[in-house]
Amino acid sequence: MTVETTAAQTAAQTTAAQTGARTTTAAPTGLAAPTTGTGTARVVRRVRLRRDAGCDPAPAAARTVRLTGPVGSLNLPDLSAGAREAVAALAFAEHTEDDLGALVAARDGESGLLRWQLTFRRLGMAGMLEHSVHRVTGAADEPLARLRPIGRGAALPGPVPDPTRQVKLSRFATAGAEDGALVIRAPGSALAVELGTGAAGLLPALAGWTSPAALAQLPGGLTLDAVRQILRLFDVAGLLAYGSAGQEPEASERRFAQWSALDLMFHSRTRRPSTVAGYGGTYRFGDRFAPEPASPPPFPGEKVALAVPDLAALARTDKPLTEVLEQRRSVRDHDEQSPLTVDRLGELLYRTMRRRQTFTGGDRQEHADRPYPSGGAVHELEVYPLVTECAGLKPGLWHYATDRHELELVAEPGPATAALVAGARESALMASDPQVVLLVTARFGRVMWKYETVAYPLILKHVGVLYQTFYLVATAMDLAVCGLGGGDAADFAAASGLDFFTEGTVGELVVGSKPMTLRQDVGVPRREPKR
Ligand SMILES: Cc1cc2nc3c(=O)[nH]c(=O)nc-3n(C[C@H](O)[C@H](O)[C@H](O)COP(=O)(O)O)c2cc1C
């Protein structure tokens, strides 16, 4: 019996065992390049503890061991000497199940094997094991595929597929480079598959209907045994679709057909916490970058101080909430005879967005308080009024400084701002240019410094909250307002000079003075605006 542990791993294992220290399983960095060898190729399956799990204490140091992964943990109480040795071996290298059994039997005797089988099953049920398939030719050992738990849930590969079974890659599967390996994932699966060079040819072949037997015929390819072992890992990771031409649930059933791969991946990543590590506020950049301050750096251009509205007077004269809610409509008509004024624009911004307070949280990040709510009080949204027609304010792209209640000129009118105005006008199907487009941006770092997988959906939720606040305040002020469903963040980057990856548009509204008589229907926009 050989346990394939390197000298360095054995040394680390011994030290950890002696000190009783918590050990983190050494991560294989991707699928290593094959070593060369001659002879008949055979397929070998191996297992090891998932690379992101920790062992506390080191298995050799105590009878009860606690394994902790990023999204769950597993207690292994009262382990026999053989089982402890096997768990320790799994923490440092890949082993065949036979080798592990032999290791246990050598310590505990044959009678220890049944208990070990139960422990091994528990490891699989808890998603603590990585399974790999290797092509071994003489001394050469080539990893072909590795099943990698990435979330919480069982990692228990099922039976190998029938050689003639019709199969193809799920259209929801996505592939990307991660930690030096090609990793294929399916939305909603807590398991991913790393693919080695020797098996990468399967991917294009699996783009259409095929079978394990057909895949084994690929030139320079894999044996049927290897193909079936690899597809077994694909299957448990949810990467395969079954059926045949014309019988494809993923394409024909409405509940699947309506999803694009990226949308379903985004939805699953952000709404199924058990399938990903890094859900919620993980502060993964806490040590690498400083938190971004609540206020963005000021723009160097012209500034316009805005009048501060008298909130006490407004509280006495405003329409009641119910009236505002019931009167709220999307209005896409602006009164050209009597355009919006800078004071009215200032009031709208003040009542919706101004910073009421700044405070520092326990996480060192500056938080803000504004009239609308924001997850974690991060308030990453900024507003850039793009002015075409506003009495008292020259046309151009302005930034609203929420802390100083002033406008800062970002850009004079030009081709880039014209593209943004035209885009908004087209989205709202307006007969003429909107008086003001409120471009809503997110300073992504404010959210992404703290939150991981939920960061982007959180931003979109904030956009919704802000839209409704703008709608209600504009209705109370008898202004015309309409939220828009799309915009071009590249156009905004060109107009503002801001870096697309640092701050970009995530929403936009058109706002203006409301005409006494509307030329266009409120509610759903019509293709042919009334003249
Ligand atoms: C997120 C969002 C996106 C919208 N996108 C557009 C749009 O691109 N163009 C448009 O004319 N109206 C848009 N609207 C306005 C809707 O068409 C409008 O809310 C809907 O027809 C109901 O009418 P109401 O707002 O008057 O109740 C949007 C509204 C929201 C909340």
Coordinates of C-alpha atoms and ligand atoms in Angstrom, one line a residue:
M1 CA 0.0 0.0 0.0
T2 CA 1.4 3.4 -0.9
V3 CA 0.0 6.7 0.3
E4 CA 1.1 9.3 -2.2
T5 CA 2.3 12.0 0.1
T6 CA 5.4 14.0 -0.7
A7 CA 8.2 14.4 1.8
A8 CA 7.3 18.1 2.3
Q9 CA 3.7 17.3 3.0
T10 CA 4.6 14.5 5.4
A11 CA 6.9 17.0 7.3
A12 CA 4.1 19.6 7.5
Q13 CA 1.7 16.9 8.6
T14 CA 4.0 15.7 11.3
T15 CA 4.7 19.2 12.6
A16 CA 1.0 20.1 12.7
A17 CA 0.3 16.8 14.5
Q18 CA 3.0 17.5 17.1
T19 CA 1.9 21.1 17.7
G20 CA -1.8 20.3 17.5
A21 CA -2.1 23.3 15.3
R22 CA -5.0 24.1 13.0
T23 CA -4.0 23.1 9.5
T24 CA -5.4 24.3 6.2
T25 CA -5.4 21.8 3.5
A26 CA -2.7 22.6 0.9
A27 CA -4.4 23.7 -2.3
P28 CA -3.4 22.1 -5.5
T29 CA -3.0 25.0 -7.8
G30 CA -5.1 24.0 -10.8
L31 CA -4.5 20.8 -12.6
A32 CA -0.8 20.3 -12.8
A33 CA 0.9 19.6 -16.1
P34 CA 1.2 15.9 -16.8
T35 CA 4.4 14.2 -16.2
T36 CA 5.6 12.0 -19.1
G37 CA 5.7 8.3 -19.2
T38 CA 5.3 5.2 -21.4
G39 CA 3.1 2.1 -21.2
T40 CA -0.6 1.4 -21.1
A41 CA -2.8 4.3 -19.8
R42 CA -5.1 3.5 -17.0
V43 CA -7.7 5.7 -15.3
V44 CA -7.3 6.3 -11.6
R45 CA -9.8 8.0 -9.3
R46 CA -8.6 9.9 -6.2
V47 CA -10.0 12.0 -3.4
R48 CA -8.7 14.6 -1.0
L49 CA -10.2 17.1 1.4
R50 CA -11.5 20.2 -0.3
R51 CA -8.7 22.7 -0.6
D52 CA -10.5 25.5 1.3
A53 CA -11.2 23.4 4.4
G54 CA -9.3 23.7 7.6
C55 CA -8.7 20.9 10.1
D56 CA -8.8 21.7 13.8
P57 CA -7.0 20.3 15.6
A58 CA -4.7 18.5 13.2
P59 CA -6.1 14.9 12.9
A60 CA -3.2 13.2 14.5
A61 CA -3.5 15.4 17.6
A62 CA -7.0 14.5 18.9
R63 CA -9.7 11.9 18.5
T64 CA -12.3 14.5 17.6
V65 CA -11.6 16.6 14.6
R66 CA -13.5 19.6 13.2
L67 CA -13.4 20.4 9.5
T68 CA -14.3 23.9 8.6
G69 CA -15.0 25.1 5.0
P70 CA -16.0 28.6 3.9
V71 CA -19.7 27.8 4.1
G72 CA -20.0 25.0 6.7
S73 CA -18.2 22.7 9.1
L74 CA -18.2 19.0 10.0
N75 CA -17.4 17.4 13.4
L76 CA -15.8 14.0 13.2
P77 CA -16.0 12.7 16.8
D78 CA -14.1 9.8 18.3
L79 CA -12.0 8.9 15.3
S80 CA -10.0 5.7 15.4
A81 CA -6.2 5.9 14.9
G82 CA -6.6 4.6 11.3
A83 CA -9.3 7.1 10.5
R84 CA -7.3 10.0 11.9
E85 CA -4.4 8.9 9.7
A86 CA -6.6 8.7 6.7
V87 CA -8.2 12.1 7.3
A88 CA -4.6 13.6 7.8
A89 CA -3.6 12.0 4.5
L90 CA -6.7 13.4 2.8
A91 CA -5.8 16.9 4.0
F92 CA -2.4 16.9 2.2
A93 CA -2.8 14.9 -1.0
E94 CA -5.0 12.9 -3.3
H95 CA -5.4 9.2 -2.6
T96 CA -7.4 6.4 -4.1
E97 CA -10.2 5.0 -1.9
D98 CA -8.3 1.7 -1.9
D99 CA -5.2 3.3 -0.5
L100 CA -7.2 5.0 2.3
G101 CA -8.9 1.7 3.1
A102 CA -5.5 0.0 3.4
L103 CA -4.2 2.8 5.6
V104 CA -7.1 2.4 8.0
A105 CA -6.9 -1.5 7.9
A106 CA -3.2 -1.3 8.7
R107 CA -3.9 0.6 11.9
D108 CA -7.4 -0.5 13.0
G109 CA -7.5 -4.0 11.4
E110 CA -10.1 -5.1 8.8
S111 CA -12.9 -4.4 11.4
G112 CA -12.1 -0.7 11.2
L113 CA -13.1 -0.5 7.6
L114 CA -16.8 -0.4 8.1
R115 CA -16.5 2.6 10.4
W116 CA -14.2 4.3 8.0
Q117 CA -16.7 3.8 5.2
L118 CA -19.3 5.7 7.3
T119 CA -16.8 8.5 8.1
F120 CA -15.8 8.7 4.4
R121 CA -19.5 8.9 3.4
R122 CA -20.0 11.7 5.9
L123 CA -17.1 13.6 4.4
G124 CA -18.8 13.3 1.0
M125 CA -22.2 14.2 2.3
A126 CA -20.8 17.3 3.9
G127 CA -19.1 18.4 0.6
M128 CA -15.7 18.1 2.2
L129 CA -14.1 16.0 -0.6
E130 CA -12.6 16.8 -4.0
H131 CA -12.8 13.9 -6.5
S132 CA -10.3 13.7 -9.3
V133 CA -9.8 11.5 -12.4
H134 CA -6.2 10.8 -13.6
R135 CA -4.7 9.2 -16.6
V136 CA -1.7 7.2 -15.4
T137 CA 0.8 5.9 -17.9
G138 CA 3.8 4.2 -16.3
A139 CA 5.3 6.9 -14.1
A140 CA 3.3 9.6 -15.8
D141 CA 0.3 11.0 -13.9
E142 CA -2.0 13.4 -15.7
P143 CA -4.9 14.9 -13.8
L144 CA -7.9 15.1 -16.3
A145 CA -10.7 16.5 -14.1
R146 CA -11.4 17.4 -10.6
L147 CA -14.7 17.9 -8.8
R148 CA -14.4 20.9 -6.6
P149 CA -16.9 21.8 -3.9
I150 CA -17.4 25.6 -4.0
G151 CA -20.4 25.9 -1.7
R152 CA -22.3 23.9 0.8
G153 CA -23.8 20.5 -0.1
A154 CA -22.9 16.9 -0.9
A155 CA -20.1 16.0 -3.2
L156 CA -21.1 12.5 -4.0
P157 CA -20.6 11.5 -7.7
G158 CA -23.2 9.0 -8.9
P159 CA -22.8 6.1 -11.3
V160 CA -20.9 6.5 -14.6
P161 CA -23.2 7.2 -17.6
D162 CA -24.2 4.6 -20.0
P163 CA -21.9 4.5 -23.1
T164 CA -24.7 5.3 -25.5
R165 CA -26.6 7.9 -23.4
Q166 CA -27.2 11.1 -25.3
V167 CA -25.7 14.0 -23.5
K168 CA -24.4 17.5 -24.0
L169 CA -23.1 20.4 -22.0
S170 CA -25.8 22.3 -20.3
R171 CA -26.4 25.7 -22.1
F172 CA -26.2 27.3 -18.6
A173 CA -22.6 26.1 -18.0
T174 CA -19.9 28.7 -18.0
A175 CA -16.2 28.3 -18.1
G176 CA -13.4 30.5 -16.9
A177 CA -9.9 30.7 -15.6
E178 CA -9.7 30.4 -11.8
D179 CA -6.5 29.8 -9.7
G180 CA -4.6 28.7 -12.8
A181 CA -7.2 26.1 -13.9
L182 CA -10.1 26.0 -16.4
V183 CA -13.2 25.8 -14.1
I184 CA -16.7 24.9 -15.4
R185 CA -19.7 25.9 -13.3
A186 CA -23.4 25.4 -13.5
P187 CA -25.8 28.0 -11.9
G188 CA -27.2 26.8 -8.6
S189 CA -24.6 24.0 -8.2
A190 CA -22.3 23.9 -5.1
L191 CA -19.8 21.9 -7.2
A192 CA -17.5 22.9 -10.1
V193 CA -15.3 20.9 -12.3
E194 CA -11.7 21.8 -13.1
L195 CA -10.6 20.4 -16.5
G196 CA -7.1 19.4 -17.4
T197 CA -5.5 19.8 -20.9
G198 CA -6.0 16.1 -21.6
A199 CA -9.8 16.4 -21.2
A200 CA -10.3 19.9 -22.6
G201 CA -11.2 18.5 -26.0
L202 CA -14.4 17.2 -24.5
L203 CA -15.9 20.7 -24.2
P204 CA -16.3 21.6 -27.9
A205 CA -17.5 18.0 -28.5
L206 CA -20.1 18.3 -25.8
A207 CA -21.5 21.5 -27.4
G208 CA -23.8 19.3 -29.4
W209 CA -25.6 16.0 -28.7
T210 CA -23.1 13.2 -28.3
S211 CA -22.5 10.1 -26.1
P212 CA -19.7 8.8 -24.0
A213 CA -18.9 6.2 -26.7
A214 CA -18.7 8.9 -29.4
L215 CA -16.5 11.1 -27.1
A216 CA -14.1 8.2 -26.7
Q217 CA -13.6 8.1 -30.5
L218 CA -12.3 11.7 -30.6
P219 CA -8.8 11.8 -32.3
G220 CA -6.0 11.7 -29.7
G221 CA -8.7 11.4 -27.1
L222 CA -9.6 9.5 -24.0
T223 CA -10.6 6.0 -23.3
L224 CA -14.3 5.2 -22.8
D225 CA -13.5 4.6 -19.1
A226 CA -11.8 8.0 -18.8
V227 CA -14.7 9.7 -20.6
R228 CA -17.3 8.1 -18.3
Q229 CA -15.4 8.9 -15.1
I230 CA -15.1 12.6 -16.2
L231 CA -18.8 12.8 -17.2
R232 CA -19.7 11.3 -13.8
L233 CA -18.1 14.4 -12.3
F234 CA -19.8 16.7 -14.8
D235 CA -23.1 15.1 -14.0
V236 CA -23.0 15.7 -10.2
A237 CA -21.9 19.3 -10.8
G238 CA -25.0 19.8 -12.9
L239 CA -23.1 20.5 -16.1
L240 CA -24.9 18.1 -18.4
A241 CA -28.2 18.2 -20.2
Y242 CA -29.8 14.9 -21.3
G243 CA -32.2 14.3 -24.1
S244 CA -31.8 14.4 -27.9
A245 CA -32.2 16.7 -30.8
G246 CA -35.7 18.2 -30.5
Q247 CA -36.1 16.9 -27.0
E248 CA -34.2 19.5 -25.0
P249 CA -36.0 20.6 -21.8
E250 CA -33.4 23.4 -21.4
A251 CA -34.5 24.9 -24.8
S252 CA -38.1 23.8 -25.0
E253 CA -39.5 24.3 -21.5
R254 CA -40.5 27.8 -20.8
R255 CA -39.1 27.9 -17.3
F256 CA -35.6 27.1 -18.6
A257 CA -35.8 28.7 -22.1
Q258 CA -36.5 32.1 -20.6
W259 CA -33.1 32.3 -18.9
S260 CA -29.8 33.2 -20.4
A261 CA -26.8 31.5 -18.9
L262 CA -25.4 34.7 -17.4
D263 CA -28.7 35.8 -15.9
L264 CA -29.3 32.4 -14.3
M265 CA -25.8 32.4 -12.9
F266 CA -26.2 35.9 -11.5
H267 CA -29.5 35.0 -10.0
S268 CA -28.2 31.7 -8.5
R269 CA -25.0 33.3 -7.2
T270 CA -26.9 36.0 -5.4
R271 CA -30.0 34.2 -4.3
R272 CA -28.6 30.8 -3.3
P273 CA -26.1 31.4 -0.5
S274 CA -25.3 27.7 -0.1
T275 CA -23.9 27.4 -3.5
V276 CA -21.2 30.0 -3.2
A277 CA -18.6 31.1 -0.8
G278 CA -18.4 34.8 0.0
Y279 CA -22.1 35.6 0.5
G280 CA -22.8 38.9 2.2
G281 CA -20.4 41.2 3.8
T282 CA -17.0 39.4 3.8
Y283 CA -14.6 42.4 3.6
R284 CA -12.4 40.5 1.3
F285 CA -10.5 43.6 0.4
G286 CA -10.3 44.8 4.0
D287 CA -6.6 44.2 4.1
R288 CA -5.7 45.2 0.6
F289 CA -7.5 48.5 0.0
A290 CA -8.6 51.4 2.2
P291 CA -12.4 51.9 2.4
E292 CA -13.6 54.6 0.0
P293 CA -14.8 57.8 1.8
A294 CA -18.4 58.8 1.8
S295 CA -17.7 61.7 -0.5
P296 CA -16.2 61.3 -3.9
P297 CA -13.3 63.6 -4.8
P298 CA -14.7 67.0 -5.9
F299 CA -14.7 67.9 -9.6
P300 CA -12.4 70.9 -10.3
G301 CA -14.9 72.9 -12.4
E302 CA -17.5 75.6 -11.8
K303 CA -19.7 75.2 -8.7
V304 CA -23.2 76.3 -8.1
A305 CA -24.4 76.5 -4.5
L306 CA -28.1 75.5 -4.3
A307 CA -30.8 77.1 -2.2
V308 CA -31.8 75.1 0.9
P309 CA -35.5 74.4 1.0
D310 CA -37.5 75.1 4.1
L311 CA -38.5 71.6 5.2
A312 CA -40.7 72.8 8.0
A313 CA -42.7 75.0 5.6
L314 CA -42.9 72.1 3.1
A315 CA -44.1 69.7 5.9
R316 CA -47.0 72.1 6.4
T317 CA -47.9 72.7 2.8
D318 CA -47.0 69.3 1.1
K319 CA -49.7 67.1 -0.3
P320 CA -50.5 64.2 2.1
L321 CA -48.6 60.9 1.4
T322 CA -51.7 59.1 0.2
E323 CA -52.4 61.8 -2.4
V324 CA -48.8 61.7 -3.6
L325 CA -48.9 57.9 -3.9
E326 CA -52.2 58.0 -5.7
Q327 CA -51.2 60.8 -8.1
R328 CA -47.7 59.4 -8.9
R329 CA -47.4 58.7 -12.6
S330 CA -44.6 58.5 -15.2
V331 CA -44.8 61.7 -17.1
R332 CA -42.7 62.1 -20.3
D333 CA -43.8 65.6 -21.3
H334 CA -41.9 68.7 -20.3
D335 CA -43.3 72.2 -20.3
E336 CA -41.2 74.1 -22.9
Q337 CA -42.9 77.4 -22.0
S338 CA -41.9 77.3 -18.4
P339 CA -38.9 75.0 -17.9
L340 CA -37.6 73.6 -14.6
T341 CA -35.6 76.1 -12.5
V342 CA -32.3 75.6 -10.7
D343 CA -34.1 76.1 -7.3
R344 CA -36.7 73.4 -8.1
L345 CA -34.0 71.0 -9.2
G346 CA -32.1 71.8 -6.0
E347 CA -35.2 71.2 -4.0
L348 CA -35.7 67.8 -5.7
L349 CA -32.1 66.8 -5.1
Y350 CA -32.1 68.0 -1.5
R351 CA -35.3 66.2 -0.5
T352 CA -34.2 63.0 -2.2
M353 CA -30.5 62.6 -1.9
R354 CA -28.7 65.1 0.4
R355 CA -26.4 63.7 3.1
R356 CA -28.0 64.3 6.4
Q357 CA -25.2 62.9 8.5
T358 CA -21.8 61.1 8.2
F359 CA -20.6 58.5 10.7
T360 CA -17.9 55.9 10.8
G361 CA -18.9 52.3 11.3
G362 CA -17.0 49.7 13.3
D363 CA -15.5 48.5 10.0
R364 CA -13.7 51.8 9.5
Q365 CA -15.9 52.7 6.5
E366 CA -17.6 56.1 6.5
H367 CA -21.3 55.7 6.4
A368 CA -23.9 58.2 5.4
D369 CA -27.5 59.1 6.1
R370 CA -29.8 60.3 3.3
P371 CA -33.6 60.5 3.0
Y372 CA -33.8 57.1 1.3
P373 CA -32.4 53.8 2.8
S374 CA -29.2 52.0 1.7
G375 CA -27.9 48.5 2.7
G376 CA -25.1 48.9 5.2
A377 CA -25.6 52.7 5.0
V378 CA -22.9 52.6 2.3
H379 CA -24.8 55.1 0.0
E380 CA -22.7 54.4 -3.1
L381 CA -25.1 56.2 -5.4
E382 CA -24.4 59.6 -6.9
V383 CA -26.5 61.7 -9.3
Y384 CA -25.3 63.6 -12.3
P385 CA -28.0 66.0 -13.6
L386 CA -27.5 66.3 -17.4
V387 CA -29.1 69.7 -18.2
T388 CA -30.5 70.6 -21.5
E389 CA -33.0 73.3 -20.3
C390 CA -33.1 74.6 -16.7
A391 CA -33.6 78.2 -15.8
G392 CA -30.6 79.6 -13.8
L393 CA -28.3 76.7 -14.8
K394 CA -26.2 76.4 -17.9
P395 CA -26.5 73.2 -20.0
G396 CA -24.0 70.5 -19.4
L397 CA -23.2 67.5 -17.2
W398 CA -23.3 68.4 -13.5
H399 CA -22.6 66.4 -10.3
Y400 CA -24.7 66.8 -7.2
A401 CA -22.4 66.9 -4.1
T402 CA -24.8 65.3 -1.6
D403 CA -22.7 66.6 1.4
R404 CA -22.4 70.2 0.3
H405 CA -25.7 70.6 -1.6
E406 CA -24.1 72.1 -4.6
L407 CA -23.7 71.3 -8.2
E408 CA -20.2 70.8 -9.8
L409 CA -19.7 71.1 -13.5
V410 CA -18.3 67.9 -14.9
A411 CA -18.5 68.5 -18.7
E412 CA -19.7 71.2 -21.1
P413 CA -22.2 70.0 -23.7
G414 CA -20.5 67.9 -26.4
P415 CA -21.0 64.8 -28.5
A416 CA -20.7 62.5 -25.5
T417 CA -23.4 64.4 -23.5
A418 CA -25.5 64.6 -26.7
A419 CA -25.4 60.8 -27.0
L420 CA -26.7 60.5 -23.4
V421 CA -29.5 63.0 -23.9
A422 CA -30.5 61.2 -27.2
G423 CA -30.5 57.8 -25.4
A424 CA -32.8 59.1 -22.6
R425 CA -35.1 60.8 -25.1
E426 CA -35.3 57.6 -27.1
S427 CA -35.9 55.4 -24.0
A428 CA -38.8 57.6 -22.9
L429 CA -40.1 58.0 -26.4
M430 CA -40.2 61.8 -25.9
A431 CA -41.0 64.2 -28.7
S432 CA -38.2 66.6 -27.6
D433 CA -35.1 66.5 -25.4
P434 CA -35.8 66.0 -21.7
Q435 CA -35.0 69.2 -19.7
V436 CA -32.9 67.2 -17.3
V437 CA -31.6 63.6 -17.3
L438 CA -30.7 62.4 -13.8
L439 CA -27.9 60.0 -14.4
V440 CA -27.5 57.7 -11.4
T441 CA -24.1 56.2 -10.9
A442 CA -22.7 53.8 -8.4
R443 CA -19.2 54.1 -6.8
F444 CA -18.7 50.4 -6.9
G445 CA -15.9 50.3 -4.4
R446 CA -18.1 51.6 -1.6
V447 CA -20.2 48.4 -1.9
M448 CA -17.6 45.9 -3.2
W449 CA -15.1 46.7 -0.4
K450 CA -17.5 45.1 2.0
Y451 CA -19.9 42.9 0.2
E452 CA -18.9 40.0 -2.1
T453 CA -21.5 38.0 -4.1
V454 CA -24.4 40.3 -3.2
A455 CA -22.7 43.5 -4.0
Y456 CA -24.1 44.2 -7.5
P457 CA -27.7 43.2 -6.8
L458 CA -27.5 45.4 -3.7
I459 CA -26.7 48.4 -6.0
L460 CA -29.6 47.6 -8.3
K461 CA -31.9 47.5 -5.2
H462 CA -30.7 50.9 -4.2
V463 CA -31.4 52.2 -7.6
G464 CA -35.0 51.1 -7.2
V465 CA -35.3 52.7 -3.8
L466 CA -33.9 55.9 -5.2
Y467 CA -36.2 55.9 -8.3
Q468 CA -39.3 55.7 -6.0
T469 CA -38.0 58.5 -3.8
F470 CA -37.4 60.7 -6.8
Y471 CA -40.9 59.7 -8.1
L472 CA -42.6 60.7 -4.8
V473 CA -40.7 63.9 -4.2
A474 CA -41.2 65.0 -7.9
T475 CA -44.9 64.2 -7.6
A476 CA -45.2 66.2 -4.4
M477 CA -43.5 69.1 -6.2
D478 CA -45.8 68.7 -9.3
L479 CA -42.8 67.9 -11.6
A480 CA -42.7 65.5 -14.5
V481 CA -40.6 62.5 -13.8
C482 CA -40.1 59.1 -15.5
G483 CA -37.6 56.4 -14.6
L484 CA -35.8 54.7 -17.5
G485 CA -34.9 51.0 -17.9
G486 CA -31.6 51.3 -19.7
G487 CA -28.7 53.6 -20.5
D488 CA -25.2 53.4 -21.8
A489 CA -22.5 53.4 -19.1
A490 CA -19.7 53.7 -21.8
D491 CA -21.3 57.0 -23.0
F492 CA -21.3 58.2 -19.4
A493 CA -17.6 57.3 -19.0
A494 CA -16.8 59.2 -22.2
A495 CA -18.8 62.3 -21.1
S496 CA -17.6 62.4 -17.5
G497 CA -14.0 61.1 -17.9
L498 CA -14.7 58.7 -15.0
D499 CA -13.3 55.2 -15.0
F500 CA -16.0 52.6 -16.1
F501 CA -14.8 50.1 -13.5
T502 CA -14.7 52.6 -10.6
E503 CA -18.0 54.5 -11.1
G504 CA -20.6 54.1 -13.7
T505 CA -24.3 54.7 -14.5
V506 CA -26.7 52.1 -13.1
G507 CA -29.9 54.0 -13.7
E508 CA -31.4 57.2 -15.1
L509 CA -34.6 59.3 -14.9
V510 CA -35.9 62.1 -17.0
V511 CA -37.3 65.1 -15.1
G512 CA -38.7 68.5 -16.1
S513 CA -41.5 71.0 -15.5
K514 CA -45.0 69.5 -16.0
P515 CA -47.2 71.0 -18.6
M516 CA -50.8 71.9 -17.7
T517 CA -52.0 69.7 -20.5
L518 CA -50.1 66.5 -21.3
R519 CA -49.5 65.8 -24.9
Q520 CA -48.5 62.2 -24.2
D521 CA -50.3 59.6 -22.2
V522 CA -49.0 58.9 -18.8
G523 CA -48.3 55.3 -17.8
V524 CA -47.0 52.9 -20.5
P525 CA -45.2 54.9 -23.2
R526 CA -46.7 54.9 -26.7
R527 CA -44.6 54.3 -29.8
E528 CA -46.3 57.3 -31.5
P529 CA -46.2 60.2 -29.0
K530 CA -49.3 62.5 -29.3
R531 CA -48.6 65.8 -31.1
Ligands
LIG1 C1 -37.2 50.7 -13.4 C2 -38.2 51.4 -14.4 C3 -37.8 51.4 -15.7 C4 -38.6 52.1 -16.6 N1 -38.2 52.3 -17.9 C5 -38.8 53.1 -18.7 C6 -38.3 53.4 -20.0 O1 -37.2 53.0 -20.3 N2 -39.1 54.2 -20.8 C7 -40.2 54.8 -20.4 O2 -40.8 55.5 -21.1 N3 -40.8 54.5 -19.1 C8 -40.1 53.7 -18.3 N4 -40.6 53.4 -17.0 C9 -41.9 53.9 -16.6 C10 -42.9 52.8 -16.8 O3 -43.2 52.6 -18.1 C11 -44.1 53.2 -15.9 O4 -43.8 53.2 -14.6 C12 -45.3 52.2 -16.2 O5 -45.7 52.3 -17.5 C13 -46.4 52.4 -15.2 O6 -46.9 53.8 -15.3 P1 -46.9 54.8 -14.1 O7 -45.4 55.0 -13.7 O8 -47.5 56.0 -14.6 O9 -47.7 54.1 -13.0 C14 -39.8 52.7 -16.1 C15 -40.2 52.6 -14.8 C16 -39.3 51.9 -13.9 C17 -39.7 51.9 -12.5

